[in-house]
Amino acid sequence: MIQPQLDYYNMGKGVVAFSSTRHGGCSEGNYASFNINRYCGDQEDNIQKNRKALCEILGISDNRLVMPHQVHLTKVATIDEQHFTLSSSAQQEALEGVDALMTDLSGVCIGVSTADCIPVLLYDNEHHAVCAIHAGWRGTVQRIVVKAIEAMTATYGTQPELLKAQIGPGIHLDSFEVGDEVYEAFAEAGFEMSSISSRKEKWHIDLPACNRLQMIAAGIKAENIAVSPVCTFQQATDYFSARRLGINSGRIFSGIIME
């Protein structure tokens, strides 16, 4: 077992935020070598070993590492102490069909899995709350980051202007070629297409930019939003890319945990 290699983000005191890379861990083939996603075909024994290694780095027990079964919709789930009183099967059921998690608990790592989609991490230092969001193109069209910010405001009293945000590794404009139907989905949803798209032989969509613009419109200050320079499609040897490797491949885990 090689220690997982993580990309860490500076989101302020009292919080650790990161995205995993393909390095470290014990998974093989298109899952090599660090994958903790149970929904992409990797071997359970390798997933368990990789989770254990990550938990050791974070200093938490396995049940405090929480990730949902994502379905490209906009459901936001709250992880509170009641969640941990449920049976393991009930906990898993509560995470079905969820694409964003939020919590105000210390010592709980919430996160999302991606392999070209856009992971977004939010930190509210004022109200001691965090959120992890999976924003694929469908979630982006449905404005999942806005819905997550609204959920944090309703649940914790979050003021968007005080949030810190990190957009993690995902597919970038030059590599995200889409069909006309995807372009039209964004246009029909009211996005300013000149700001988030370009056309070569086909349309290309800038998912990081689109999510960033949504966050600014929701009240997060532009200077409080950091964007990873990593394009997963172009850097598939270091980060998982479903477009490069196929859907039966590993997933990046982007997580956030408060002290």
XYZ file of N, CA and C in Angstrom:
777
model
N 0.841 -1.200 0.000
C 0.000 0.000 0.000
C 0.877 1.251 0.000
N 0.662 2.097 -0.988
C 1.351 3.377 -1.072
C 0.397 4.451 -0.567
N 0.900 5.379 0.225
C 0.051 6.440 0.767
C -0.567 7.259 -0.354
N -1.872 7.484 -0.301
C -2.533 8.289 -1.338
C -1.904 9.674 -1.477
N -1.744 10.102 -2.712
C -1.230 11.443 -2.975
C -2.415 12.368 -3.224
N -2.534 13.400 -2.406
C -3.663 14.310 -2.458
C -3.232 15.705 -2.878
N -4.109 16.388 -3.592
C -3.942 17.817 -3.857
C -4.719 18.572 -2.776
N -4.021 19.376 -1.986
C -4.673 20.125 -0.910
C -4.989 21.549 -1.358
N -6.087 22.089 -0.808
C -6.511 23.444 -1.120
C -6.465 24.303 0.148
N -6.077 25.531 -0.014
C -6.044 26.473 1.110
C -7.380 27.210 1.179
N -8.263 26.738 2.070
C -9.579 27.355 2.205
C -9.753 28.050 3.552
N -8.667 28.161 4.306
C -8.735 28.861 5.572
C -8.380 27.971 6.749
N -8.371 28.574 7.919
C -8.017 27.849 9.135
C -9.158 26.924 9.554
N -8.768 25.828 10.153
C -9.761 24.934 10.725
C -10.419 23.988 9.759
N -9.936 23.941 8.532
C -10.554 23.058 7.542
C -9.468 22.456 6.650
N -9.668 21.196 6.266
C -8.788 20.525 5.310
C -9.623 20.162 4.095
N -9.191 20.612 2.923
C -9.893 20.346 1.674
C -8.904 19.778 0.663
N -9.352 18.828 -0.130
C -8.418 18.128 -1.014
C -9.149 17.423 -2.153
N -8.373 17.038 -3.159
C -8.828 16.109 -4.192
C -7.782 15.012 -4.320
N -8.237 13.787 -4.504
C -7.304 12.681 -4.683
C -6.764 12.670 -6.112
N -5.655 12.010 -6.290
C -5.061 11.804 -7.615
C -5.107 10.315 -7.926
N -4.512 9.915 -9.025
C -4.446 8.500 -9.372
C -3.276 7.794 -8.691
N -2.532 8.509 -7.868
C -1.315 7.955 -7.272
C -1.518 7.571 -5.814
N -0.932 6.450 -5.441
C -1.131 5.895 -4.110
C -2.252 4.874 -4.169
N -2.440 4.121 -3.088
C -3.516 3.146 -3.080
C -3.121 1.835 -3.731
N -4.104 0.958 -3.912
C -3.802 -0.391 -4.381
C -4.703 -0.870 -5.509
N -5.557 -0.011 -6.052
C -6.407 -0.424 -7.160
C -5.581 -0.645 -8.418
N -6.154 -1.395 -9.369
C -5.400 -1.802 -10.560
C -6.138 -1.426 -11.833
N -5.402 -1.489 -12.950
C -5.985 -1.220 -14.256
C -6.478 0.202 -14.369
N -7.689 0.376 -14.892
C -8.260 1.715 -15.039
C -8.687 2.328 -13.712
N -8.519 1.572 -12.625
C -8.814 2.083 -11.289
C -7.531 2.483 -10.558
N -6.411 2.259 -11.196
C -5.110 2.503 -10.564
C -4.868 4.003 -10.376
N -4.347 4.304 -9.160
C -4.214 3.276 -8.142
C -4.985 3.639 -6.874
N -5.571 4.839 -6.838
C -6.358 5.213 -5.661
C -7.792 5.514 -6.064
N -8.719 4.633 -5.651
C -10.137 4.808 -5.923
C -10.925 4.337 -4.707
N -11.899 5.149 -4.250
C -12.750 4.723 -3.140
C -14.226 4.722 -3.528
N -14.511 4.828 -4.816
C -15.894 4.834 -5.285
C -16.375 3.400 -5.507
N -17.498 3.047 -4.884
C -18.036 1.686 -4.957
C -18.967 1.481 -6.146
N -19.208 2.509 -6.921
C -20.231 2.429 -7.956
C -19.652 2.420 -9.368
N -18.368 2.124 -9.483
C -17.740 2.171 -10.809
C -17.061 0.856 -11.195
N -17.249 -0.200 -10.394
C -16.766 -1.518 -10.778
C -15.467 -1.982 -10.162
N -14.870 -1.188 -9.301
C -13.608 -1.574 -8.671
C -13.861 -2.682 -7.640
N -12.800 -3.403 -7.281
C -12.910 -4.490 -6.313
C -13.093 -3.921 -4.900
N -14.033 -4.506 -4.156
C -14.367 -4.011 -2.826
C -13.173 -4.051 -1.877
N -12.356 -5.096 -1.985
C -11.195 -5.206 -1.092
C -10.235 -4.040 -1.304
N -10.010 -3.658 -2.561
C -9.131 -2.521 -2.852
C -9.738 -1.212 -2.367
N -11.048 -1.079 -2.536
C -11.728 0.132 -2.071
C -11.570 0.282 -0.567
N -11.759 -0.813 0.150
C -11.648 -0.776 1.601
C -10.236 -0.389 2.046
N -9.234 -0.945 1.392
C -7.850 -0.619 1.737
C -7.556 0.851 1.441
N -8.077 1.345 0.333
C -7.855 2.744 -0.028
C -8.571 3.684 0.943
N -9.786 3.326 1.343
C -10.507 4.131 2.329
C -9.732 4.175 3.643
N -9.232 3.033 4.056
C -8.474 2.967 5.308
C -7.264 3.889 5.248
N -6.562 3.875 4.118
C -5.377 4.720 3.972
C -5.744 6.194 4.046
N -6.847 6.583 3.401
C -7.281 7.980 3.439
C -7.714 8.374 4.850
N -8.441 7.497 5.526
C -8.893 7.797 6.881
C -7.716 7.971 7.840
N -6.660 7.210 7.615
C -5.471 7.352 8.454
C -4.840 8.720 8.266
N -4.812 9.206 7.026
C -4.277 10.541 6.757
C -5.125 11.607 7.445
N -6.450 11.426 7.396
C -7.374 12.419 7.941
C -7.562 12.285 9.448
N -7.155 11.140 9.997
C -7.308 10.924 11.431
C -8.741 10.663 11.858
N -9.498 9.936 11.021
C -10.897 9.640 11.333
C -11.160 8.157 11.152
N -12.277 7.692 11.708
C -12.708 6.318 11.485
C -13.433 6.224 10.146
N -13.567 5.001 9.638
C -14.142 4.806 8.305
C -15.568 5.350 8.201
N -16.356 5.220 9.262
C -17.748 5.658 9.157
C -17.883 7.175 9.136
N -16.793 7.894 9.381
C -16.817 9.361 9.311
C -16.334 9.878 7.957
N -16.140 8.982 7.015
C -15.825 9.337 5.631
C -17.092 9.083 4.819
N -17.758 10.153 4.406
C -19.105 10.039 3.843
C -19.127 10.515 2.396
N -19.643 9.657 1.519
C -19.796 10.028 0.114
C -21.118 9.464 -0.395
N -21.799 10.190 -1.266
C -23.119 9.768 -1.746
C -23.046 8.918 -3.008
N -24.185 8.313 -3.346
C -24.339 7.681 -4.662
C -24.985 8.708 -5.576
N -24.188 9.305 -6.427
C -24.595 10.450 -7.243
C -25.375 9.999 -8.485
N -26.334 10.838 -8.887
C -27.180 10.488 -10.035
C -27.390 11.661 -10.993
N -26.557 12.693 -10.895
C -26.621 13.853 -11.808
C -27.909 14.666 -11.641
N -28.440 14.701 -10.408
C -29.584 15.561 -10.110
C -29.132 16.637 -9.130
N -30.038 17.146 -8.299
C -29.682 18.308 -7.469
C -30.054 18.132 -5.999
N -30.199 16.891 -5.555
C -30.551 16.667 -4.151
C -29.356 16.953 -3.259
N -29.604 17.737 -2.212
C -28.587 18.080 -1.218
C -28.960 17.401 0.095
N -28.048 16.630 0.663
C -28.312 15.930 1.927
C -27.487 16.533 3.054
N -28.079 16.554 4.243
C -27.405 17.059 5.436
C -26.872 15.890 6.253
N -25.596 15.959 6.608
C -24.992 14.948 7.468
C -24.898 15.529 8.874
N -25.751 15.009 9.777
C -25.746 15.452 11.165
C -25.520 14.237 12.057
N -25.538 14.449 13.357
C -25.285 13.332 14.267
C -26.336 12.241 14.145
N -27.546 12.611 13.806
C -28.600 11.611 13.644
C -28.246 10.615 12.538
N -27.565 11.092 11.518
C -27.172 10.206 10.414
C -26.358 9.030 10.931
N -25.505 9.283 11.912
C -24.601 8.238 12.398
C -25.269 7.309 13.412
N -26.497 7.620 13.802
C -27.246 6.699 14.658
C -27.988 5.656 13.838
N -28.055 5.852 12.520
C -28.747 4.916 11.638
C -27.907 3.674 11.415
N -28.559 2.587 11.036
C -27.833 1.382 10.641
C -27.040 1.675 9.377
N -26.055 0.848 9.077
C -25.233 1.080 7.886
C -26.072 1.060 6.618
N -27.062 0.166 6.563
C -27.926 0.114 5.377
C -28.796 1.366 5.278
N -29.264 1.872 6.417
C -30.075 3.087 6.409
C -29.236 4.307 6.048
N -27.979 4.321 6.494
C -27.084 5.404 6.098
C -26.874 5.403 4.592
N -26.658 4.207 4.037
C -26.453 4.108 2.591
C -27.693 4.549 1.836
N -28.860 4.162 2.333
C -30.109 4.555 1.690
C -30.272 6.073 1.697
N -29.841 6.706 2.802
C -29.962 8.162 2.908
C -29.050 8.880 1.924
N -28.042 8.179 1.417
C -27.086 8.779 0.490
C -27.383 8.439 -0.970
N -28.465 7.690 -1.217
C -28.843 7.331 -2.577
C -29.449 8.538 -3.304
N -29.016 8.753 -4.542
C -29.594 9.824 -5.345
C -29.226 11.212 -4.886
N -28.092 11.318 -4.210
C -27.639 12.603 -3.651
C -26.419 13.092 -4.424
N -26.404 14.373 -4.771
C -25.271 14.928 -5.507
C -24.557 16.049 -4.767
N -24.976 16.336 -3.541
C -24.268 17.306 -2.710
C -24.509 16.965 -1.242
N -23.458 17.105 -0.446
C -23.543 16.873 0.990
C -23.120 18.130 1.731
N -23.751 18.367 2.882
C -23.307 19.471 3.737
C -23.341 19.011 5.189
N -22.479 19.611 6.002
C -22.433 19.274 7.415
C -21.849 20.434 8.212
N -22.198 20.455 9.500
C -21.558 21.398 10.419
C -20.814 20.643 11.510
N -20.565 19.356 11.302
C -19.871 18.518 12.272
C -18.362 18.562 12.069
N -17.642 18.635 13.149
C -16.188 18.494 13.085
C -15.839 17.016 12.951
N -14.703 16.732 12.338
C -14.230 15.366 12.252
C -15.005 14.469 11.320
N -15.795 15.048 10.436
C -16.537 14.287 9.426
C -16.093 14.768 8.053
N -15.582 13.868 7.247
C -15.160 14.218 5.890
C -16.281 13.886 4.914
N -16.836 14.917 4.293
C -17.821 14.715 3.235
C -17.127 14.958 1.895
N -17.597 14.277 0.868
C -16.957 14.462 -0.428
C -17.773 13.879 -1.559
N -17.345 14.192 -2.767
C -18.007 13.702 -3.978
C -16.978 13.088 -4.914
N -17.480 12.253 -5.822
C -16.628 11.544 -6.780
C -16.823 12.106 -8.173
N -15.720 12.276 -8.878
C -15.789 12.807 -10.245
C -14.718 12.175 -11.126
N -14.973 12.223 -12.437
C -13.972 11.790 -13.406
C -14.252 12.533 -14.705
N -14.165 13.825 -14.664
C -14.438 14.826 -15.707
C -15.482 15.825 -15.224
N -16.474 15.366 -14.441
C -17.427 16.307 -13.848
C -16.694 17.246 -12.895
N -17.383 18.267 -12.450
C -16.759 19.310 -11.647
C -17.095 19.147 -10.167
N -16.079 18.963 -9.319
C -16.325 18.969 -7.879
C -16.197 20.397 -7.333
N -17.103 20.759 -6.442
C -17.073 22.085 -5.822
C -17.129 21.909 -4.303
N -16.222 22.575 -3.603
C -16.186 22.549 -2.148
C -16.466 23.947 -1.603
N -17.314 24.035 -0.581
C -17.674 25.308 0.032
C -17.365 25.276 1.521
N -16.906 26.405 2.053
C -16.583 26.499 3.478
C -17.138 27.785 4.045
N -17.972 27.631 5.079
C -18.540 28.758 5.801
C -17.894 28.787 7.184
N -16.838 29.568 7.316
C -16.119 29.664 8.581
C -16.981 30.311 9.662
N -17.818 31.247 9.273
C -18.653 31.981 10.221
C -19.622 31.055 10.964
N -20.191 30.104 10.236
C -21.190 29.211 10.818
C -20.690 27.772 10.942
N -19.398 27.575 10.717
C -18.764 26.255 10.878
C -19.525 25.195 10.075
N -19.551 25.375 8.769
C -20.270 24.450 7.896
C -19.533 24.307 6.574
N -19.662 23.133 5.970
C -19.025 22.855 4.691
C -19.996 22.128 3.772
N -19.662 22.132 2.495
C -20.497 21.459 1.505
C -19.606 20.919 0.387
N -19.956 19.744 -0.124
C -19.261 19.142 -1.266
C -20.299 18.857 -2.347
N -20.009 19.295 -3.564
C -20.992 19.273 -4.650
C -20.431 18.570 -5.875
N -21.248 17.709 -6.477
C -20.919 17.068 -7.749
C -21.694 17.782 -8.850
N -20.970 18.465 -9.736
C -21.613 19.243 -10.793
C -21.149 18.741 -12.158
N -21.824 17.704 -12.657
C -21.636 17.320 -14.044
C -22.376 18.307 -14.926
N -22.430 18.053 -16.222
C -23.101 19.059 -17.057
C -24.592 19.122 -16.740
N -25.205 17.985 -16.395
C -26.630 18.007 -16.067
C -26.883 18.778 -14.770
N -26.053 18.525 -13.764
C -26.188 19.254 -12.514
C -25.906 20.736 -12.683
N -24.947 21.044 -13.547
C -24.609 22.443 -13.810
C -25.771 23.157 -14.478
N -26.397 22.509 -15.455
C -27.570 23.089 -16.112
C -28.678 23.358 -15.095
N -28.823 22.431 -14.129
C -29.874 22.566 -13.122
C -29.455 23.439 -11.935
N -28.248 24.034 -12.038
C -27.738 24.975 -11.035
C -27.622 24.358 -9.638
N -26.980 23.219 -9.585
C -26.843 22.540 -8.296
C -26.031 23.358 -7.301
N -25.036 24.119 -7.766
C -24.260 24.906 -6.796
C -25.125 25.989 -6.148
N -26.027 26.553 -6.910
C -26.935 27.563 -6.350
C -27.866 26.914 -5.337
N -28.384 25.742 -5.667
C -29.273 25.036 -4.747
C -28.536 24.657 -3.466
N -27.265 24.293 -3.585
C -26.480 23.940 -2.401
C -26.241 25.161 -1.512
N -25.941 26.286 -2.122
C -25.752 27.527 -1.351
C -27.049 27.902 -0.642
N -28.171 27.775 -1.332
C -29.463 28.071 -0.726
C -29.748 27.126 0.440
N -29.358 25.852 0.285
C -29.568 24.878 1.360
C -28.712 25.222 2.575
N -27.469 25.652 2.348
C -26.622 26.057 3.461
C -27.189 27.287 4.168
N -27.729 28.210 3.406
C -28.329 29.416 3.987
C -29.542 29.054 4.841
N -30.384 28.158 4.327
C -31.587 27.767 5.056
C -31.257 26.955 6.303
N -30.223 26.131 6.231
C -29.913 25.216 7.333
C -28.997 25.832 8.379
N -27.971 26.572 7.917
C -26.954 27.074 8.840
C -26.931 28.586 8.983
N -27.713 29.283 8.167
C -27.666 30.735 8.184
C -26.506 31.303 7.387
N -25.971 30.501 6.474
C -24.825 30.916 5.670
C -25.103 32.189 4.882
N -24.140 33.086 4.901
C -24.181 34.287 4.057
C -23.239 34.047 2.883
N -23.755 33.966 1.666
C -22.925 33.616 0.511
C -21.669 34.469 0.367
N -21.758 35.742 0.721
C -20.606 36.628 0.549
C -19.439 36.262 1.457
N -19.691 35.421 2.453
C -18.627 34.999 3.359
C -18.071 33.616 3.021
N -18.659 32.959 2.042
C -18.215 31.614 1.671
C -16.877 31.629 0.941
N -16.085 30.595 1.186
C -14.910 30.295 0.377
C -15.265 29.096 -0.501
N -14.856 29.138 -1.749
C -15.207 28.074 -2.687
C -13.980 27.575 -3.437
N -13.942 26.290 -3.689
C -12.881 25.675 -4.480
C -13.510 24.795 -5.551
N -13.212 25.094 -6.795
C -13.576 24.227 -7.911
C -12.408 23.299 -8.169
N -12.650 22.001 -8.104
C -11.583 21.016 -8.223
C -11.313 20.595 -9.650
N -10.508 19.546 -9.835
C -10.135 19.078 -11.173
C -11.333 18.536 -11.947
N -11.425 18.933 -13.189
C -12.519 18.468 -14.046
C -12.172 18.753 -15.495
N -13.054 18.398 -16.386
C -12.792 18.634 -17.806
C -12.964 20.124 -18.122
N -12.060 20.658 -18.941
C -12.067 22.089 -19.258
C -12.582 22.351 -20.667
N -12.700 23.608 -20.974
C -13.348 24.054 -22.216
C -12.805 23.373 -23.464
N -11.496 23.355 -23.643
C -10.919 22.826 -24.878
C -11.229 21.350 -25.089
N -11.435 20.624 -24.002
C -11.627 19.177 -24.093
C -13.085 18.747 -24.007
N -13.969 19.637 -23.542
C -15.358 19.224 -23.346
C -16.195 19.540 -24.580
N -16.057 18.658 -25.571
C -16.835 18.771 -26.806
C -18.208 18.153 -26.583
N -19.259 18.862 -26.984
C -20.621 18.396 -26.731
C -21.460 18.466 -28.000
N -22.555 17.716 -27.996
C -23.501 17.775 -29.098
C -24.392 18.995 -28.999
N -25.123 19.256 -30.069
C -26.007 20.424 -30.096
C -27.044 20.375 -28.978
N -27.476 19.144 -28.591
C -28.514 19.028 -27.580
C -28.027 19.508 -26.210
N -26.732 19.316 -25.932
C -26.182 19.796 -24.660
C -26.071 21.317 -24.690
N -25.574 21.845 -25.792
C -25.504 23.303 -25.935
C -26.892 23.914 -25.758
N -27.884 23.319 -26.390
C -29.240 23.854 -26.310
C -29.792 23.767 -24.882
N -29.416 22.731 -24.148
C -29.876 22.600 -22.768
C -29.387 23.778 -21.926
N -28.136 24.174 -22.122
C -27.601 25.329 -21.402
C -28.286 26.614 -21.856
N -28.451 26.762 -23.171
C -29.075 27.978 -23.702
C -30.512 28.119 -23.210
N -31.251 27.018 -23.225
C -32.649 27.055 -22.784
C -32.769 27.311 -21.285
N -31.712 26.974 -20.540
C -31.721 27.217 -19.096
C -31.363 28.659 -18.754
N -31.078 29.463 -19.775
C -30.878 30.886 -19.557
C -29.447 31.327 -19.345
N -28.484 30.470 -19.673
C -27.088 30.861 -19.492
C -26.628 31.763 -20.639
N -25.715 32.677 -20.315
C -25.112 33.546 -21.325
C -24.054 32.725 -22.050
N -24.400 32.203 -23.222
C -23.566 31.206 -23.882
C -22.224 31.764 -24.351
N -22.163 33.036 -24.627
C -20.897 33.624 -25.068
C -19.853 33.585 -23.968
N -20.301 33.451 -22.708
C -19.381 33.433 -21.571
C -18.894 32.033 -21.221
N -19.607 31.009 -21.702
C -19.281 29.651 -21.261
C -19.080 28.657 -22.401
N -19.055 29.129 -23.636
C -18.951 28.179 -24.749
C -18.116 28.742 -25.882
N -17.666 27.832 -26.737
C -16.995 28.208 -27.980
C -17.281 27.113 -28.997
N -17.095 27.432 -30.255
C -17.383 26.434 -31.296
C -16.158 26.213 -32.166
N -15.805 24.941 -32.318
C -14.782 24.536 -33.270
C -15.530 23.743 -34.331
N -15.243 22.448 -34.451
C -16.106 21.633 -35.311
C -17.435 21.384 -34.618
N -17.370 21.261 -33.273
C -18.565 21.121 -32.454
C -18.506 22.134 -31.324
N -19.593 22.213 -30.565
C -19.628 23.110 -29.422
C -18.760 22.581 -28.291
N -18.168 23.511 -27.553
C -17.434 23.198 -26.335
C -18.036 24.039 -25.206
N -18.174 23.418 -24.013
C -18.738 24.098 -22.848
C -17.674 24.198 -21.763
N -17.617 25.335 -21.098
C -16.668 25.573 -20.002
C -17.395 25.351 -18.679
N -17.371 24.116 -18.185
C -18.079 23.791 -16.950
C -17.522 24.514 -15.724
N -16.180 24.591 -15.540
C -15.689 25.353 -14.387
C -16.164 26.809 -14.405
N -16.094 27.443 -15.569
C -16.522 28.843 -15.672
C -17.999 28.991 -15.385
N -18.799 28.059 -15.876
C -20.244 28.139 -15.666
C -20.581 28.035 -14.186
N -19.927 27.124 -13.483
C -20.182 27.003 -12.046
C -19.656 28.208 -11.279
N -18.529 28.735 -11.708
C -17.987 29.927 -11.060
C -18.953 31.106 -11.217
N -19.471 31.302 -12.409
C -20.398 32.401 -12.655
C -21.683 32.238 -11.844
N -22.132 30.993 -11.689
C -23.327 30.744 -10.868
C -23.072 31.128 -9.414
N -21.889 30.792 -8.916
C -21.574 31.121 -7.534
C -21.495 32.628 -7.322
N -20.922 33.333 -8.284
C -20.849 34.788 -8.180
C -22.253 35.384 -8.192
N -23.103 34.857 -9.077
C -24.487 35.350 -9.145
C -25.244 35.065 -7.849
N -24.841 33.980 -7.151
C -25.499 33.615 -5.896
C -24.968 34.416 -4.719
N -23.923 35.212 -4.936
C -23.440 36.092 -3.884
C -22.042 35.822 -3.372
N -21.386 34.760 -3.855
C -20.011 34.513 -3.426
C -19.088 35.501 -4.137
N -18.169 36.083 -3.393
C -17.246 37.045 -3.980
C -16.286 36.337 -4.938
N -16.012 36.965 -6.065
C -15.138 36.361 -7.077
C -13.770 36.021 -6.506
N -13.267 36.882 -5.609
C -11.941 36.647 -5.054
C -11.923 35.484 -4.061
N -13.104 35.003 -3.678
C -13.193 33.870 -2.756
C -13.406 32.539 -3.466
N -13.315 32.556 -4.785
C -13.494 31.333 -5.571
C -12.178 30.968 -6.241
N -11.641 29.808 -5.906
C -10.423 29.299 -6.527
C -10.794 28.192 -7.520
N -10.063 28.127 -8.619
C -10.349 27.142 -9.663
C -9.094 26.321 -9.947
N -9.210 25.019 -9.856
C -8.079 24.149 -10.171
C -7.718 24.282 -11.645
N -6.426 24.336 -11.958
C -6.017 24.404 -13.359
C -6.051 23.043 -14.054
N -6.350 21.986 -13.306
C -6.266 20.630 -13.849
C -7.449 20.316 -14.760
N -7.144 19.935 -16.000
C -8.136 19.365 -16.912
C -7.950 17.854 -16.862
N -8.953 17.151 -16.372
C -8.836 15.705 -16.196
C -8.616 14.978 -17.518
N -9.245 15.438 -18.584
C -9.080 14.790 -19.886
C -7.652 14.911 -20.382
N -7.038 16.063 -20.189
C -5.678 16.285 -20.653
C -4.640 15.661 -19.722
N -5.008 15.433 -18.459
C -4.059 14.921 -17.465
C -4.541 13.603 -16.875
N -4.967 12.707 -17.765
C -5.583 11.454 -17.340
C -4.595 10.466 -16.735
N -3.315 10.708 -16.853
C -2.365 9.830 -16.167
C -2.301 10.149 -14.683
N -2.690 11.352 -14.307
C -2.644 11.765 -12.907
C -4.025 11.881 -12.257
N -5.072 12.042 -13.081
C -6.437 12.205 -12.578
C -7.374 11.363 -13.441
N -8.380 10.780 -12.816
C -9.304 9.938 -13.579
C -10.132 10.764 -14.555
N -10.304 10.221 -15.760
C -11.124 10.843 -16.786
C -11.959 9.760 -17.453
N -13.262 9.828 -17.290
C -14.141 8.828 -17.890
C -14.096 8.898 -19.414
N -13.881 10.085 -19.948
C -13.795 10.207 -21.410
C -12.543 9.537 -21.961
N -11.496 9.507 -21.189
C -10.249 8.859 -21.595
C -10.266 7.359 -21.298
N -10.757 7.012 -20.100
C -10.610 5.656 -19.588
C -11.885 4.825 -19.690
N -13.017 5.456 -19.937
C -14.291 4.758 -19.927
C -14.939 4.866 -18.558
N -16.240 4.542 -18.500
C -16.950 4.686 -17.235
C -16.509 3.641 -16.222
N -15.988 2.512 -16.680
C -15.456 1.497 -15.764
C -14.016 1.843 -15.420
N -13.886 2.900 -14.655
C -12.575 3.382 -14.229
C -12.752 4.061 -12.881
N -11.640 4.465 -12.276
C -11.706 5.074 -10.947
C -12.292 6.468 -10.964
N -12.446 7.019 -9.775
C -13.005 8.357 -9.604
C -12.130 9.173 -8.647
N -11.986 10.436 -8.951
C -11.359 11.390 -8.040
C -12.305 11.598 -6.860
N -11.770 11.665 -5.650
C -12.569 12.005 -4.476
C -12.153 13.376 -3.993
N -13.080 14.317 -4.010
C -12.824 15.659 -3.476
C -13.570 15.791 -2.161
N -12.804 16.008 -1.083
C -13.399 16.009 0.249
C -13.045 17.240 1.040
N -13.815 17.455 2.109
C -13.566 18.584 3.007
C -13.963 18.167 4.418
N -13.126 18.529 5.392
C -13.331 18.139 6.780
C -12.906 19.278 7.698
N -13.737 19.583 8.681
C -13.426 20.634 9.639
C -12.831 20.043 10.906
N -11.923 20.768 11.495
C -11.295 20.327 12.746
C -12.258 20.535 13.916
